[in-house]
Short mmCIF file of C-alpha atoms in Angstrom, two decimals:
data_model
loop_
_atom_site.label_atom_id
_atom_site.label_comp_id
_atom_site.label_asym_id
_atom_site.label_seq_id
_atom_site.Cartn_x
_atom_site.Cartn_y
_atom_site.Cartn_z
CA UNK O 2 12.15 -6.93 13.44
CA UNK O 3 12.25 -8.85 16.58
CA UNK O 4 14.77 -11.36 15.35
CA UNK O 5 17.20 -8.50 14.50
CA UNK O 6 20.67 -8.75 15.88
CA UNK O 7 23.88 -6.96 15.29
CA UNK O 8 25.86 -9.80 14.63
CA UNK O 9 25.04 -12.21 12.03
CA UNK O 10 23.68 -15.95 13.20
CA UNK O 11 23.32 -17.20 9.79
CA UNK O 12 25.54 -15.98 6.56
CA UNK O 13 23.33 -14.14 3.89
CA UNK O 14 25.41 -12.66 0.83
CA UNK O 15 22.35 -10.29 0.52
CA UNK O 16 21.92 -8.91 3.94
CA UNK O 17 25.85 -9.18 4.30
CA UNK O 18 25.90 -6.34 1.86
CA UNK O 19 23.17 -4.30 3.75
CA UNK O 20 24.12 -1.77 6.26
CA UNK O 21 21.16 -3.28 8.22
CA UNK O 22 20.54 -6.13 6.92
CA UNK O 23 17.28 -5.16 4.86
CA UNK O 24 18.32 -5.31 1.40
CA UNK O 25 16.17 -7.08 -0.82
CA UNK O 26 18.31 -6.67 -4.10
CA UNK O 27 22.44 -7.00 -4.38
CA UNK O 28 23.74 -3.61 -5.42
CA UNK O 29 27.55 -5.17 -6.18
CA UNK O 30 28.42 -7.97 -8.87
CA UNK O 31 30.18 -9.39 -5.73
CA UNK O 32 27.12 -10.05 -4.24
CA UNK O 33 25.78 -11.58 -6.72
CA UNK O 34 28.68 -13.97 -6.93
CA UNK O 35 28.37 -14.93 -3.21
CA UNK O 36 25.01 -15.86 -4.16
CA UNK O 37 25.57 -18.19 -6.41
CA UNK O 38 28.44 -19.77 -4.98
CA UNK O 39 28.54 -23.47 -3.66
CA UNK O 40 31.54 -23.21 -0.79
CA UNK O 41 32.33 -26.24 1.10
CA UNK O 42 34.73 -25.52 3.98
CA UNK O 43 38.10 -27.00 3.76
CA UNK O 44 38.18 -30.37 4.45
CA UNK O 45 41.77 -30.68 4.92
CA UNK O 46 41.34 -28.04 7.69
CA UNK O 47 41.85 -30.13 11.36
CA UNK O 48 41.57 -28.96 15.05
CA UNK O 49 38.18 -28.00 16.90
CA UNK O 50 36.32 -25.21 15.02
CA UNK O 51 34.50 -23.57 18.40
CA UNK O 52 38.21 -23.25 19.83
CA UNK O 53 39.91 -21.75 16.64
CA UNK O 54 40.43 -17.89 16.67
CA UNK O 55 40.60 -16.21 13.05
CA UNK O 56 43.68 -13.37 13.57
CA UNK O 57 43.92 -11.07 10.32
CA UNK O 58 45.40 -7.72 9.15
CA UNK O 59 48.92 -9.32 10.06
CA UNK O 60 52.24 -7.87 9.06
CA UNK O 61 53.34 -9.62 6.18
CA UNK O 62 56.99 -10.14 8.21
CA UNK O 63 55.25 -11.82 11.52
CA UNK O 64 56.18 -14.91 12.18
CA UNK O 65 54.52 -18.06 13.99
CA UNK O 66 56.53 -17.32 16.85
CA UNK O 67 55.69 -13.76 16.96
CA UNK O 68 51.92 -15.32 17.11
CA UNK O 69 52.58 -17.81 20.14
CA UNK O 70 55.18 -15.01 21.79
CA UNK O 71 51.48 -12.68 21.99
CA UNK O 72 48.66 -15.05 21.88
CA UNK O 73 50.00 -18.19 24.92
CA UNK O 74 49.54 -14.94 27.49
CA UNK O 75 45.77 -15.54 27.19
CA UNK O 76 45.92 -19.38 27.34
CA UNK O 77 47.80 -22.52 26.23
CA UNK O 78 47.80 -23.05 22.52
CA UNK O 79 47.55 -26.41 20.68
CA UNK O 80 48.26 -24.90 16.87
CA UNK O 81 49.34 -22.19 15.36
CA UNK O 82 48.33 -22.59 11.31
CA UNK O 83 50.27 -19.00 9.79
CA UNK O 84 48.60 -18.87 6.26
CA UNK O 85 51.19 -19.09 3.13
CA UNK O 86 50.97 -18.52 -0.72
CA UNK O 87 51.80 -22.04 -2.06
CA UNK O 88 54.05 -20.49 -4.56
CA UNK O 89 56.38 -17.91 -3.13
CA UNK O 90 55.67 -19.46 0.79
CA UNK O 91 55.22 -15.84 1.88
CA UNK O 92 52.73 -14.84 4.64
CA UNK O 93 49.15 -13.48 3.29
CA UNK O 94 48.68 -11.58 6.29
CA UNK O 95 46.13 -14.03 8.56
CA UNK O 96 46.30 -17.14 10.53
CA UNK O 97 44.61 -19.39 12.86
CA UNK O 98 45.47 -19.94 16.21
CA UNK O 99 43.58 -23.02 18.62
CA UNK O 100 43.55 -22.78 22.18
CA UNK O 101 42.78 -25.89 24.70
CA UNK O 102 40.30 -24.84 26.62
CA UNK O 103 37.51 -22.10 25.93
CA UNK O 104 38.19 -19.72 28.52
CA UNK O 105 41.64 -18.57 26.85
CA UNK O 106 39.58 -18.39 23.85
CA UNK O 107 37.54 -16.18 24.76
CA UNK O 108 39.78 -13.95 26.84
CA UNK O 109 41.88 -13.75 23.68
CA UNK O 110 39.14 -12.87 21.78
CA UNK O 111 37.85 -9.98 23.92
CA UNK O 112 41.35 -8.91 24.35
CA UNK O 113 43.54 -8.90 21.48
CA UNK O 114 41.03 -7.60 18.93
CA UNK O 115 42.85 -4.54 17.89
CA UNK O 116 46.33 -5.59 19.46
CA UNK O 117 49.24 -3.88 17.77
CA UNK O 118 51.77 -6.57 16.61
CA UNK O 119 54.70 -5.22 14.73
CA UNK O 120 53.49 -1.85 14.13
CA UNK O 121 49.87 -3.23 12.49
CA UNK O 122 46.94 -3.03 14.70
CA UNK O 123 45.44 -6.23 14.05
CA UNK O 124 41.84 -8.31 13.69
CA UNK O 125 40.75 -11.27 15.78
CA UNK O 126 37.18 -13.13 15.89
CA UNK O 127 35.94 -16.32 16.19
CA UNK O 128 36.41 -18.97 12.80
CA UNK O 129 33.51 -18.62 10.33
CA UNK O 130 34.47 -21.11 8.03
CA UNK O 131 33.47 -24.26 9.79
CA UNK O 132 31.29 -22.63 12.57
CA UNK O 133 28.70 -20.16 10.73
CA UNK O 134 26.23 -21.62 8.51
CA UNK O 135 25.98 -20.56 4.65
CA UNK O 136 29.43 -18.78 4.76
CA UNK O 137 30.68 -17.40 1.90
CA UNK O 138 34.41 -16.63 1.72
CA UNK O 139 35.60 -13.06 0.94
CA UNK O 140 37.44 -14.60 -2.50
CA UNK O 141 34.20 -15.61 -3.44
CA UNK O 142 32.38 -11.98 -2.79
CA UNK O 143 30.96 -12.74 1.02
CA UNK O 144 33.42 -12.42 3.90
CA UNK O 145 32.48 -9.58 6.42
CA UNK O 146 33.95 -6.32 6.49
CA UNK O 147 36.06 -4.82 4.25
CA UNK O 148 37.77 -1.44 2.44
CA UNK O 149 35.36 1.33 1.72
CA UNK O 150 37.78 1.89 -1.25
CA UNK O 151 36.28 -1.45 -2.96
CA UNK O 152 32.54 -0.01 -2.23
CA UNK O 153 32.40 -3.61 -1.12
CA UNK O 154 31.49 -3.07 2.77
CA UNK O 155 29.84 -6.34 4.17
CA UNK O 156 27.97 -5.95 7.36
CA UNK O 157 26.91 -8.53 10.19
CA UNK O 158 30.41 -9.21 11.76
CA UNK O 159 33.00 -8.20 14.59
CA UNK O 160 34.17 -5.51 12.21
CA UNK O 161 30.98 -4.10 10.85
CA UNK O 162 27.85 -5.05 12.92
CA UNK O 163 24.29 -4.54 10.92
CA UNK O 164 22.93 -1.18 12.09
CA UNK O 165 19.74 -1.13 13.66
CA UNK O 166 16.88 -0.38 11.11
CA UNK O 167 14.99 2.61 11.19
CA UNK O 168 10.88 1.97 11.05
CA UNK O 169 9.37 4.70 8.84
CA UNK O 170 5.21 4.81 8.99
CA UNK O 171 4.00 3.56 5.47
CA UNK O 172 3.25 6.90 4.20
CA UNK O 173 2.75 6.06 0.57
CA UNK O 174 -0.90 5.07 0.73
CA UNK O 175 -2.21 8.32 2.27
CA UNK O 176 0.41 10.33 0.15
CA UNK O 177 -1.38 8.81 -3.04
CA UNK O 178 -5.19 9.48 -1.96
CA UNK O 179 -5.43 5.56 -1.63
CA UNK O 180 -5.52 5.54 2.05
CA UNK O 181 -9.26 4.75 3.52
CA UNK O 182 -12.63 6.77 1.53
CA UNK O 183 -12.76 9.50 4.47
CA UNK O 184 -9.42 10.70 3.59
CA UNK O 185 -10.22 10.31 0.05
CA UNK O 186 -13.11 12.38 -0.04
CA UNK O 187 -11.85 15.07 2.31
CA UNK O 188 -13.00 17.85 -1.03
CA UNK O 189 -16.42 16.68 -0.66
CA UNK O 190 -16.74 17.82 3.23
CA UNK O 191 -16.67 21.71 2.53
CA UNK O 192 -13.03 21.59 1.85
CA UNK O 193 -12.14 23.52 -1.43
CA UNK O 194 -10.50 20.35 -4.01
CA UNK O 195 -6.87 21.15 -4.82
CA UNK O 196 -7.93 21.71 -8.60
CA UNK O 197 -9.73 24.69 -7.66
CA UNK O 198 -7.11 26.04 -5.50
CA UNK O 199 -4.15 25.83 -7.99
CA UNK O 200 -6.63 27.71 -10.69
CA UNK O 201 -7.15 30.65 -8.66
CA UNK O 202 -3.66 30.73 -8.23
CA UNK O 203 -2.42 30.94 -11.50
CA UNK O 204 -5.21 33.42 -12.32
CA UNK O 205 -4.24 35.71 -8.94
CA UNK O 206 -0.37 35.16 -10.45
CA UNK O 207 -1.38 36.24 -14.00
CA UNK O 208 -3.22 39.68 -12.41
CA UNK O 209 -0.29 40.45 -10.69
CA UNK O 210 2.30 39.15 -13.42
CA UNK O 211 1.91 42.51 -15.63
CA UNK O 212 2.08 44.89 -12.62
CA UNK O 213 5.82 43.11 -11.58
CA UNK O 214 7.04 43.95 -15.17
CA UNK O 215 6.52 47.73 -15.05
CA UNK O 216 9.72 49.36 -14.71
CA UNK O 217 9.96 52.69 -12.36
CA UNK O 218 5.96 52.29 -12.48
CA UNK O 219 5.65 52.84 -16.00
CA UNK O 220 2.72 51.97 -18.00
CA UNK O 221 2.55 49.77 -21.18
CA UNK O 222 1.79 52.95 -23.13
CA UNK O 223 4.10 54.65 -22.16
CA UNK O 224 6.90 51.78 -22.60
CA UNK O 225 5.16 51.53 -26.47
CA UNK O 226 5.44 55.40 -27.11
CA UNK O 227 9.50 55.65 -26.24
CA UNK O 228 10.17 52.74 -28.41
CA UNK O 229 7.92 54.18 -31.55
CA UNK O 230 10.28 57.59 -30.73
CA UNK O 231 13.47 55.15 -30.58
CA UNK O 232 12.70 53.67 -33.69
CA UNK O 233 11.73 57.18 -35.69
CA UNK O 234 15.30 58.45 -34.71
CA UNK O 235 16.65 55.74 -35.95
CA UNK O 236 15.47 55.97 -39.37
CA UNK O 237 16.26 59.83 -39.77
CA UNK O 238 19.90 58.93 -39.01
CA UNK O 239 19.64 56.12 -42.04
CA UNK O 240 18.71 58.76 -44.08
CA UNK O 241 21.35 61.21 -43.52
#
């Protein structure tokens, strides 16, 4: 546990999809999927990975000069890449923005997380693709964050740092009598064995069990006698 860290230094599908990074078996088919994938980062991809920002959760309607309007404020910009669907050309909601030098990077990053641009609070860390090792694209079932909705969460990121793990004493052994032979003979020193003790119970219950049953403090006899007189005026009135 001494290598534990909120934020992720490595991408693991598995403890991407742990709240704290513990999980030893994928509870989603998505995780699974991340698993098995083989992702090579975009090679067409250009510009200087450790001063690329990733900016998501866009409006669909901003524009790359929307982007340089908010983001040159923090630093001078080299590129501005607005991601596109080949097909219709319209925005998917997330680009990439490159600053010159790192210190506008980083100012931008610890500023504009959480901006508001065009009425959507928007989402800005660091690029994973070409900078984290073993990432997994969201497409593919890694990614960090997302919707509870999807019951999908991934952990380990800006959005949703792991949670620090709780240490629970390994009570199982001593729980199961297979802790050390002093514990396990405890019935031998003088204490009564747990056998005995849950006989004597359900002997003490079964003493007391008729006594709960008497109504008003009546006894059996008694109950047997009213229902013999029940039943005899019951067959006089068959007869008539």
């Amino acid at each position: 546990m001494n290598d534990w860290a909120p934020i992720a230094k490595e991408y693991d599908p598995l403890k991407a999809g742990s709240i704290d990074g513990t999980d030893e078996e994928p509870h989603d088919r998505a995780i699974w999927r991340a698993m098995l994938a083989r992702y090579v980062p975009n090679k067409g991809v250009t510009g200087d990975p450790h001063l690329t920002l990733f900016v998501a959760r866009l409006n669909l309607q901003t524009t790359e000069e929307k982007l340089k309007e908010v983001f040159s404020r923090y630093g001078d910009i080299r590129k501005i890449r607005l991601v596109r669907d080949l097909v219709t050309g319209f925005s998917k909601g997330y680009a990439f923005i490159e600053y010159k030098e790192e210190r506008a990077l980083l100012k931008a990053h610890r500023d504009a997380n959480r901006l508001v641009i065009d009425q959507h609070e928007i989402f800005v860390d660091f690029e994973l693709e070409r900078t984290l090792k073993g990432w997994i694209p969201r497409r593919l079932g890694g990614g960090f964050g997302g919707k509870k909705e999807s019951g999908q969460l991934r952990f380990g990121g800006r959005d949703r740092p792991f949670r620090k793990p709780i240490n629970l004493p390994n009570m199982k052994n001593d729980f199961y009598g297979e802790g050390s032979a002093e514990k396990r003979n405890w019935s031998r020193e003088g204490t009564r064995d747990w056998r005995t003790r849950d006989r004597d119970h359900e002997r003490s219950r079964d003493k007391r069990w008729p006594e709960r049953e008497r109504p008003w403090g009546e006894s059996e006899r008694e109950r047997d006698s009213k229902e013999e007189r029940s039943r005899g005026r019951e067959r006089k009135d068959r007869d008539r």
